[in-house]
Amino acid sequence: MGEERSPLEQDRLNFQPPLPQILSDISNIYLTEGGPTSAAGDVEMLQGHFPNTFGRPAVNFEQGASAASHHPLRIGVVLSGGQAAGGHNVITGLYDAMQKLHPDSQLFGFVGGPSGIVEKKYVQLTQELLANYRNMGGFDLIGSGRAKIETDQQLTACMEIVQFLNLDGLVNIGGDDSNTNTAVLAEHFLSNGCQTKVIGVPKTIDGDLKNHKIEISFGFDTAAKTYSEMIGNIARDAFSAKKYYHFIRLMGRSASHIALECALQTHPNITLIGEEVAAKKMTFEQISNEIADVIATRSAAGKDYGIVLIPEGLIGFVPEMKQLMKELNFLLAKEATESVANQLSRAAKTTFYFLPEAIQKQLLLDRDPHGNVQVSHIETERLLIHAVKEKLQQRVDYKGKFRALKHFFGYEGRSGFPSNFDATYAYALGNVAVVLVNSGMTGYMTSVTNLAQPVQEWEAGGIPITMLMKMEERKGRLTPVIQISLVDLEGEPFARFASQREKWAIEDHYRYPGPIQFSPESIADQLTLTLQLEGQAKVTKSV
Ligand code: FBP
């Protein structure tokens, strides 16, 4: 942390996130169990992979005398994957809850992500150290990483360190791939007689780690609000200068939740939603034509400017690209060299050689440890600008001026000061993880629900991670993974967007959300429209 703190840093260090009523007396919580759970798919195979942890019930917290003992707790925590605002709040939530349960409790942070567990690199997290990180963005307290824990040696090393530190619990703060590590470690520890409980916390700005018990991952709120501010600013600039089209790609490796939320917040002229592109089986050619149609219509009305939002994951939803990526994944698993391009099917080869050389290289060589293509490095916005320009040049009736600028909003949304929502939500998740560890649960993900209601009314519990899993081909072999949640084309947020987009395309209805506010509460505590609309839909369904 730098020597000089900004006034806002100072102010946020003093912010105390409110706790939901259910977590207000952490030593008086007991758990109620639902029925046995299943999985998102491939039940039998998953039962084989997770014989001890599969099928366990979801649990809810209730206030009342707890059967759990209140001895000093020892917990290790690790941050996994991409940064998301609120990571430090989960850690301070863990620390504060552990102290409330017993003042001699100790918290250890594994350094640099999951590899820190394997390499046995850790620091003790004390009150003094944490005092500098309360409500701060980023993951710089202990760092993060994307290492996949899978080999016997890695699993053995993990068990050695948690036993050496005599940990009651290991809390893994991560997204879908990172929490596969949580499930694998929980199963491994349990089947080898290790007492350490392993708990996952849902983190990712992508907002795709969700189901009925995880309404959103922390980090989405701050990222969507940060990007929306920037899009609003650019929209105002475009509306003032009236000479540029801005093609803005937004982070989110697969699902288009971020793009959809930003569209609802800012009302751009065009927003591509990857899931809709896949449902309609739209090719790049069709997408470019649709964009060119809007640009030509606007131009005829004297408007040669506008805003186009592109989700980062779009490329994986376009059928010809999806096929290409599938074939490459298969071939690269056998032989990771550039020559695999010669072994592609005819159709995939055509797609591959249509792409600029830099993108070809990224598709071939640029993978994360889980085998994912690094879509954040692929300039889809450049591809689209190029394709749209060609389409417009072919139109004899188009007389406009197409001047396009490209932007990528990604990393700038991940590490800002957590919004009030993320600060509060992540802090509550840290508290929930402590209750789960103390209640002897393992292989569970923390769950805080009822988020569209005031914080006081939020509910808490845990769900077995295997419930979210299915099998998927990764690096050429079937592997257990957490099923991510894509934009629901039948859901309320998409319906709201679809009902407005034609108007937004031709008329100008830009909305300017401005920066994340920390006061006054009436502005600072507004939820994302995604949560509001999904929350309202839930209430309507239940009456
Ligand atoms: P997580 O799933 O780990 O939260 O990360 C998501 C993400 O921010 C994506 O939106 C993006 O594509 C990717 O990380 C970028 O990864 P990296 O930080 O390794 O460049």
XYZ file of C-alpha atoms and ligand atoms in Angstrom:
563
model
C 0.000 0.000 0.000
C 1.305 3.458 -0.938
C 2.553 5.884 1.682
C 0.000 8.574 1.009
C -3.652 7.794 1.153
C -6.224 9.677 -0.850
C -9.122 11.177 1.108
C -11.446 8.556 -0.364
C -9.102 5.723 0.651
C -9.081 7.111 4.158
C -12.846 7.369 4.189
C -13.378 3.841 2.871
C -10.917 2.345 5.372
C -13.323 3.529 8.056
C -16.466 2.144 6.411
C -18.070 -0.641 8.455
C -20.176 -2.878 6.207
C -23.544 -3.573 7.837
C -24.318 -7.227 8.564
C -27.586 -8.977 7.733
C -29.668 -9.764 10.801
C -28.968 -13.496 10.432
C -25.214 -12.895 10.860
C -25.509 -10.369 13.685
C -24.788 -12.938 16.414
C -22.362 -15.351 14.793
C -22.126 -17.681 17.784
C -25.858 -18.290 17.762
C -26.501 -19.774 14.348
C -27.604 -23.314 13.617
C -27.971 -25.008 10.244
C -31.069 -26.595 8.736
C -30.670 -29.054 5.872
C -32.641 -29.408 2.655
C -32.915 -32.722 0.813
C -30.039 -34.446 -0.992
C -28.739 -32.594 -4.046
C -27.777 -33.727 -7.524
C -25.591 -32.055 -10.192
C -25.928 -29.860 -13.260
C -25.258 -32.958 -15.405
C -23.318 -36.245 -15.686
C -24.429 -37.388 -12.229
C -22.880 -40.838 -12.292
C -19.474 -39.660 -13.437
C -19.464 -36.944 -10.798
C -20.429 -39.429 -8.103
C -17.352 -41.377 -9.177
C -15.113 -38.306 -8.876
C -16.623 -37.120 -5.583
C -17.736 -40.279 -3.699
C -17.594 -38.567 -0.275
C -18.911 -35.094 -0.994
C -21.469 -35.649 -3.759
C -25.189 -35.240 -3.073
C -24.941 -33.489 0.276
C -27.858 -31.191 1.221
C -27.964 -27.424 0.851
C -28.001 -25.734 4.282
C -29.725 -22.613 5.587
C -28.743 -20.550 8.611
C -31.230 -19.989 11.408
C -30.744 -17.951 14.551
C -30.616 -19.980 17.746
C -28.369 -22.054 19.981
C -25.607 -23.639 17.914
C -24.215 -27.125 18.514
C -20.813 -26.044 17.099
C -17.965 -25.593 19.589
C -16.389 -22.170 20.037
C -12.716 -23.068 20.224
C -10.139 -20.791 18.554
C -10.424 -21.311 14.799
C -7.522 -21.630 12.386
C -8.392 -20.817 8.804
C -6.347 -20.410 5.633
C -7.608 -18.216 2.813
C -6.625 -18.009 -0.846
C -7.650 -15.649 -3.655
C -8.014 -17.350 -7.031
C -8.367 -16.115 -10.605
C -9.060 -12.595 -11.822
C -9.385 -9.633 -9.469
C -12.905 -8.651 -8.372
C -13.766 -5.768 -6.052
C -14.609 -7.130 -2.612
C -11.844 -9.738 -2.204
C -10.334 -7.911 0.760
C -13.803 -7.616 2.297
C -14.264 -11.391 2.256
C -10.957 -11.629 4.134
C -11.859 -8.972 6.713
C -15.282 -10.626 7.046
C -13.517 -13.922 7.798
C -11.171 -12.297 10.280
C -13.844 -10.357 12.170
C -16.194 -13.343 12.377
C -13.376 -15.608 13.637
C -12.469 -13.043 16.299
C -16.081 -12.849 17.417
C -16.206 -16.626 17.780
C -12.932 -16.714 19.702
C -10.310 -13.953 20.115
C -7.439 -16.463 19.807
C -8.495 -17.504 16.313
C -5.846 -17.195 13.588
C -6.142 -16.438 9.891
C -3.459 -17.294 7.302
C -3.324 -16.038 3.726
C -1.775 -18.199 0.997
C 0.291 -16.008 -1.274
C -0.096 -15.781 -5.063
C -3.215 -17.914 -5.471
C -3.603 -21.711 -5.369
C 0.096 -22.214 -6.151
C 0.754 -20.582 -2.749
C -0.923 -23.569 -1.062
C 1.078 -26.070 -3.102
C 4.323 -24.161 -2.522
C 3.463 -23.590 1.136
C 3.781 -19.813 0.935
C 1.643 -18.081 3.511
C 1.437 -15.083 5.853
C -0.495 -14.593 9.043
C -3.212 -11.982 8.609
C -3.446 -9.800 11.673
C -5.697 -6.939 12.715
C -2.850 -4.461 12.038
C -2.205 -5.787 8.551
C -5.887 -5.904 7.623
C -6.470 -2.368 8.878
C -4.840 -1.137 5.644
C -7.077 -3.193 3.369
C -10.608 -2.688 4.667
C -12.923 -1.880 1.738
C -9.977 -1.531 -0.618
C -10.101 -2.858 -4.180
C -7.600 -5.267 -5.707
C -6.130 -8.480 -4.349
C -2.756 -7.046 -3.363
C -2.911 -8.170 0.268
C -1.964 -11.748 -0.698
C -2.162 -11.766 -4.507
C -3.958 -14.268 -6.703
C -3.268 -16.827 -9.420
C -4.924 -19.297 -11.763
C -3.048 -22.523 -10.967
C -5.158 -25.638 -11.352
C -4.739 -28.145 -8.540
C -4.994 -31.603 -10.060
C -1.918 -33.798 -9.762
C -1.365 -36.202 -6.865
C 1.777 -34.292 -5.917
C -0.117 -30.995 -5.733
C -2.898 -32.550 -3.662
C -0.390 -34.117 -1.284
C 1.444 -30.794 -0.900
C -1.853 -29.040 -0.096
C -2.731 -31.602 2.533
C 0.709 -31.338 4.104
C 0.474 -27.585 4.586
C -3.081 -27.515 5.936
C -2.102 -30.236 8.397
C 1.124 -28.459 9.298
C -0.844 -25.295 10.052
C -3.501 -27.401 11.756
C -6.227 -25.609 9.818
C -9.895 -26.067 10.637
C -10.763 -24.549 7.304
C -9.410 -23.507 3.933
C -11.440 -20.804 2.172
C -10.999 -20.455 -1.582
C -12.306 -17.200 -3.031
C -12.770 -17.808 -6.750
C -14.814 -18.161 -9.921
C -16.044 -21.299 -11.652
C -12.682 -22.894 -12.486
C -11.118 -21.873 -9.181
C -13.962 -23.406 -7.211
C -13.479 -26.692 -9.019
C -10.234 -26.697 -6.989
C -12.376 -26.236 -3.848
C -14.452 -29.321 -4.631
C -11.393 -31.404 -5.539
C -9.532 -30.420 -2.352
C -12.577 -31.049 -0.142
C -12.962 -34.549 -1.575
C -9.252 -35.290 -1.326
C -8.972 -34.132 2.296
C -12.079 -36.021 3.369
C -11.083 -39.263 1.706
C -7.629 -39.075 3.298
C -8.789 -38.427 6.844
C -7.714 -34.761 6.866
C -9.919 -32.669 9.152
C -9.592 -29.361 7.247
C -12.905 -28.220 5.766
C -12.786 -26.548 2.360
C -15.230 -23.768 1.500
C -15.622 -21.728 -1.712
C -16.721 -18.098 -2.023
C -18.305 -16.978 -5.331
C -16.123 -14.311 -6.924
C -16.014 -13.039 -10.483
C -16.837 -9.808 -12.236
C -18.309 -11.929 -15.044
C -21.473 -12.588 -12.984
C -21.739 -16.102 -14.433
C -21.285 -18.045 -11.207
C -24.915 -18.021 -10.125
C -28.008 -20.100 -9.546
C -31.060 -19.829 -7.258
C -28.784 -19.964 -4.176
C -26.048 -17.691 -5.534
C -27.848 -14.688 -6.910
C -24.622 -13.004 -8.016
C -20.886 -13.271 -7.477
C -19.165 -10.379 -5.749
C -17.309 -7.990 -8.067
C -20.033 -7.852 -10.724
C -21.716 -4.837 -9.158
C -18.549 -2.709 -9.043
C -17.343 -3.764 -12.500
C -20.704 -3.143 -14.185
C -21.009 0.256 -12.496
C -17.445 1.252 -13.420
C -17.918 0.302 -17.079
C -21.340 1.971 -17.157
C -19.824 5.224 -15.984
C -17.197 5.037 -18.734
C -19.735 4.090 -21.418
C -21.983 6.944 -20.312
C -19.050 9.347 -20.593
C -18.189 8.122 -24.071
C -21.853 8.292 -25.118
C -21.955 11.912 -24.026
C -18.782 12.614 -25.971
C -20.194 10.896 -29.061
C -23.435 12.832 -28.704
C -21.475 16.087 -28.391
C -18.958 15.578 -31.210
C -21.342 13.634 -33.445
C -18.525 12.184 -35.538
C -17.450 8.808 -34.137
C -18.791 5.330 -33.672
C -17.352 3.831 -30.512
C -17.018 0.042 -30.513
C -16.594 -0.925 -26.860
C -15.677 -4.467 -25.841
C -16.533 -5.366 -22.266
C -14.882 -7.998 -20.139
C -16.638 -11.241 -19.283
C -14.942 -14.350 -20.613
C -18.077 -16.279 -21.604
C -21.454 -14.935 -20.514
C -22.741 -11.489 -21.569
C -24.119 -10.454 -18.136
C -21.821 -7.425 -17.942
C -22.735 -6.229 -21.453
C -26.443 -6.650 -20.679
C -26.255 -4.781 -17.363
C -24.236 -1.954 -18.974
C -26.794 -1.753 -21.795
C -29.624 -1.445 -19.271
C -27.694 1.291 -17.498
C -26.564 3.330 -20.522
C -28.933 2.602 -23.466
C -26.360 2.295 -26.273
C -27.377 2.088 -29.943
C -26.309 -1.533 -30.367
C -25.471 -4.227 -27.833
C -24.529 -7.717 -28.921
C -25.519 -10.471 -26.518
C -23.462 -13.621 -27.102
C -26.190 -15.973 -25.914
C -28.651 -14.511 -28.445
C -26.075 -14.786 -31.227
C -25.707 -18.477 -30.344
C -29.483 -19.044 -30.111
C -30.003 -17.462 -33.532
C -26.865 -19.179 -34.898
C -25.663 -15.847 -36.269
C -22.448 -15.820 -38.283
C -19.916 -12.959 -38.199
C -21.270 -11.965 -41.587
C -24.835 -11.626 -40.234
C -23.698 -9.747 -37.141
C -21.722 -7.277 -39.271
C -24.696 -6.806 -41.587
C -27.045 -6.079 -38.687
C -24.653 -3.473 -37.296
C -24.272 -1.945 -40.779
C -28.093 -1.763 -41.085
C -28.372 0.325 -37.922
C -25.464 2.553 -38.952
C -26.996 3.145 -42.405
C -30.424 3.960 -40.948
C -28.918 6.369 -38.448
C -26.829 7.949 -41.159
C -29.932 8.567 -43.291
C -31.281 10.476 -40.271
C -28.099 12.568 -40.168
C -26.441 10.627 -37.337
C -22.958 9.375 -38.109
C -22.108 8.527 -34.522
C -23.078 5.949 -31.966
C -22.176 3.396 -29.339
C -21.769 -0.353 -29.923
C -21.248 -2.722 -26.967
C -19.538 -6.054 -27.587
C -19.211 -8.722 -24.900
C -15.707 -10.145 -24.664
C -17.098 -13.685 -24.901
C -18.913 -13.023 -28.204
C -16.280 -14.852 -30.187
C -17.105 -18.117 -28.404
C -20.804 -17.884 -29.279
C -20.454 -17.364 -33.041
C -21.032 -20.860 -34.488
C -18.052 -20.920 -36.886
C -15.707 -19.645 -34.142
C -17.121 -22.093 -31.619
C -16.427 -24.976 -34.005
C -12.911 -23.679 -34.651
C -12.174 -23.366 -30.932
C -13.535 -26.868 -30.266
C -11.292 -28.390 -32.934
C -8.280 -26.417 -31.741
C -8.852 -27.489 -28.132
C -8.897 -31.111 -29.207
C -5.810 -30.843 -31.411
C -3.809 -28.700 -28.993
C -4.382 -31.203 -26.189
C -2.361 -33.703 -28.266
C 0.223 -31.368 -29.753
C 0.697 -27.753 -28.655
C 2.337 -26.389 -31.813
C 1.292 -23.953 -34.489
C 1.215 -26.720 -37.088
C -2.095 -28.053 -35.714
C -3.837 -25.497 -37.952
C -3.116 -27.815 -40.908
C -5.147 -30.558 -39.256
C -8.353 -28.502 -38.941
C -11.493 -29.449 -40.884
C -12.092 -27.494 -44.102
C -14.715 -25.233 -42.556
C -12.609 -24.517 -39.469
C -9.554 -23.850 -41.616
C -11.500 -21.275 -43.645
C -12.546 -19.485 -40.440
C -9.020 -19.690 -39.046
C -7.336 -18.150 -42.083
C -10.009 -15.429 -42.321
C -8.750 -14.123 -38.944
C -5.852 -11.657 -38.658
C -2.539 -13.344 -37.891
C -2.332 -11.937 -34.349
C -5.662 -13.521 -33.469
C -4.652 -16.828 -35.066
C -1.628 -16.883 -32.764
C -3.707 -16.109 -29.681
C -6.101 -18.938 -30.460
C -3.215 -21.348 -30.850
C -0.957 -20.495 -27.977
C -2.595 -18.167 -25.506
C -4.368 -20.400 -22.938
C -4.843 -20.152 -19.180
C -3.932 -23.107 -16.913
C -7.535 -24.369 -17.125
C -7.289 -24.558 -20.946
C -9.477 -21.482 -21.605
C -8.739 -19.259 -24.612
C -7.624 -15.854 -23.279
C -10.507 -13.967 -24.882
C -9.526 -10.782 -23.068
C -6.576 -10.594 -25.494
C -8.670 -10.991 -28.654
C -9.669 -7.722 -30.281
C -13.175 -8.622 -31.474
C -13.982 -4.916 -31.704
C -11.256 -4.471 -34.335
C -12.575 -7.451 -36.313
C -16.098 -6.045 -36.254
C -15.076 -2.518 -37.242
C -13.198 -3.970 -40.205
C -16.128 -6.179 -41.267
C -18.746 -3.421 -40.833
C -16.633 -0.986 -42.856
C -16.539 -3.486 -45.731
C -20.312 -4.009 -45.542
C -20.968 -0.263 -45.629
C -18.639 0.217 -48.600
C -20.687 -2.347 -50.520
C -23.944 -0.384 -49.983
C -24.658 1.995 -52.850
C -27.324 3.869 -50.891
C -25.013 4.543 -47.917
C -23.587 8.047 -48.129
C -22.474 8.487 -44.517
C -19.051 8.808 -42.910
C -18.094 5.789 -40.824
C -15.335 6.742 -38.409
C -14.921 4.115 -35.731
C -12.865 4.085 -32.545
C -12.240 0.963 -30.515
C -12.117 0.525 -26.751
C -11.694 -2.365 -24.362
C -13.015 -1.956 -20.824
C -11.662 -4.851 -18.808
C -9.028 -4.620 -16.117
C -10.130 -1.124 -15.085
C -13.389 -2.576 -13.717
C -11.884 -5.270 -11.505
C -9.927 -3.530 -8.795
C -11.625 -0.238 -8.000
C -12.986 0.512 -4.543
C -15.762 -2.017 -3.968
C -19.192 -0.410 -4.245
C -21.263 -0.367 -1.052
C -23.044 -3.452 -2.353
C -19.857 -5.435 -3.043
C -18.208 -4.284 0.191
C -21.235 -5.412 2.209
C -21.983 -8.581 0.256
C -18.360 -9.796 0.256
C -18.033 -9.058 3.991
C -21.179 -11.137 4.633
C -19.769 -13.990 2.493
C -16.637 -14.024 4.659
C -18.807 -14.320 7.776
C -20.812 -17.152 6.201
C -17.617 -19.075 5.355
C -16.626 -18.995 9.041
C -19.997 -20.381 10.126
C -19.728 -23.180 7.538
C -16.211 -24.145 8.650
C -17.217 -24.005 12.306
C -20.224 -26.204 11.570
C -18.005 -28.849 9.953
C -19.218 -28.375 6.368
C -16.833 -29.171 3.518
C -17.036 -28.878 -0.272
C -19.609 -26.095 0.129
C -19.955 -22.667 -1.445
C -21.157 -19.763 0.681
C -24.612 -18.473 -0.205
C -26.177 -15.122 0.700
C -29.582 -14.589 -0.885
C -32.558 -12.214 -0.942
C -30.118 -9.579 -2.164
C -32.751 -7.364 -3.791
C -34.099 -6.693 -0.260
C -32.509 -4.473 2.423
C -29.269 -5.906 3.883
C -31.000 -6.663 7.197
C -33.209 -9.194 5.403
C -30.507 -11.055 3.491
C -30.496 -14.811 4.110
C -27.462 -17.073 4.432
C -26.393 -20.684 4.050
C -24.295 -22.945 1.851
C -24.632 -25.248 -1.143
C -22.544 -28.278 -2.052
C -20.300 -27.371 -4.981
C -20.929 -30.698 -6.712
C -24.519 -29.511 -7.175
C -23.193 -26.947 -9.695
C -20.991 -29.377 -11.606
C -21.018 -31.294 -14.866
C -18.364 -32.905 -17.048
C -16.709 -30.964 -19.859
C -13.879 -31.648 -22.258
C -10.815 -29.688 -21.155
C -7.398 -30.129 -22.699
C -8.745 -33.168 -24.542
C -10.229 -35.073 -21.598
C -13.516 -35.110 -19.707
C -13.082 -33.090 -16.523
C -15.484 -32.045 -13.728
C -16.250 -28.330 -14.024
C -18.722 -25.883 -12.520
C -21.495 -25.065 -14.979
C -21.544 -21.342 -15.583
C -24.784 -19.454 -15.886
C -25.357 -17.692 -19.205
C -27.731 -14.800 -19.893
C -31.266 -16.196 -19.712
C -32.994 -15.111 -22.911
C -36.338 -15.706 -21.159
C -35.296 -13.728 -18.083
C -36.453 -10.282 -17.022
C -33.179 -8.349 -17.661
C -32.958 -9.566 -21.267
C -36.710 -8.980 -21.804
C -36.345 -5.374 -20.621
C -33.392 -4.836 -22.968
C -35.133 -6.496 -25.932
C -38.215 -4.320 -25.453
C -36.153 -1.127 -25.642
C -33.297 -1.783 -28.029
C -35.006 -0.762 -31.284
C -35.767 2.626 -29.796
C -32.210 2.974 -28.479
C -30.782 1.982 -31.912
C -32.232 4.786 -33.948
C -33.222 7.508 -31.499
C -30.683 8.675 -28.943
C -31.600 7.656 -25.419
C -28.202 7.577 -23.756
C -28.285 7.373 -19.986
C -25.348 8.661 -17.916
C -24.960 6.712 -14.632
C -21.869 8.634 -13.451
C -19.249 7.233 -11.051
C -19.834 4.774 -8.240
C -21.166 6.800 -5.349
C -20.459 6.170 -1.695
C -23.026 8.700 -0.537
C -25.811 9.737 -0.445
C -27.347 6.330 0.256
C -30.215 6.848 -2.184
C -27.679 6.759 -5.036
C -24.889 4.737 -3.466
C -27.025 1.754 -2.515
C -28.787 1.224 -5.840
C -28.569 -2.379 -6.982
C -27.625 -3.412 -10.504
C -30.677 -3.522 -12.754
C -29.980 -7.232 -13.281
C -30.528 -7.958 -9.571
C -33.490 -5.599 -9.316
C -35.278 -7.130 -12.307
C -34.494 -10.711 -11.299
C -35.578 -9.912 -7.719
C -38.886 -8.422 -8.904
C -39.498 -11.429 -11.178
C -38.950 -13.752 -8.199
C -41.485 -11.835 -6.075
C -44.037 -11.834 -8.926
C -43.620 -15.595 -9.438
C -44.079 -16.357 -5.738
C -47.411 -14.469 -5.331
P -12.375 -15.002 -13.067
O -13.325 -15.942 -13.762
O -11.202 -15.662 -12.485
O -13.094 -14.153 -12.061
O -11.793 -13.975 -14.138
C -12.621 -13.417 -15.087
C -11.894 -12.432 -15.977
O -11.855 -11.158 -15.392
C -12.557 -12.410 -17.350
O -13.566 -11.456 -17.402
C -11.380 -12.173 -18.264
O -11.589 -12.744 -19.524
C -10.261 -12.867 -17.575
O -10.554 -12.838 -16.211
C -8.918 -12.213 -17.811
O -7.937 -13.006 -17.243
P -6.499 -12.485 -16.824
O -6.680 -11.644 -15.601
O -5.775 -13.747 -16.516
O -5.960 -11.715 -17.963
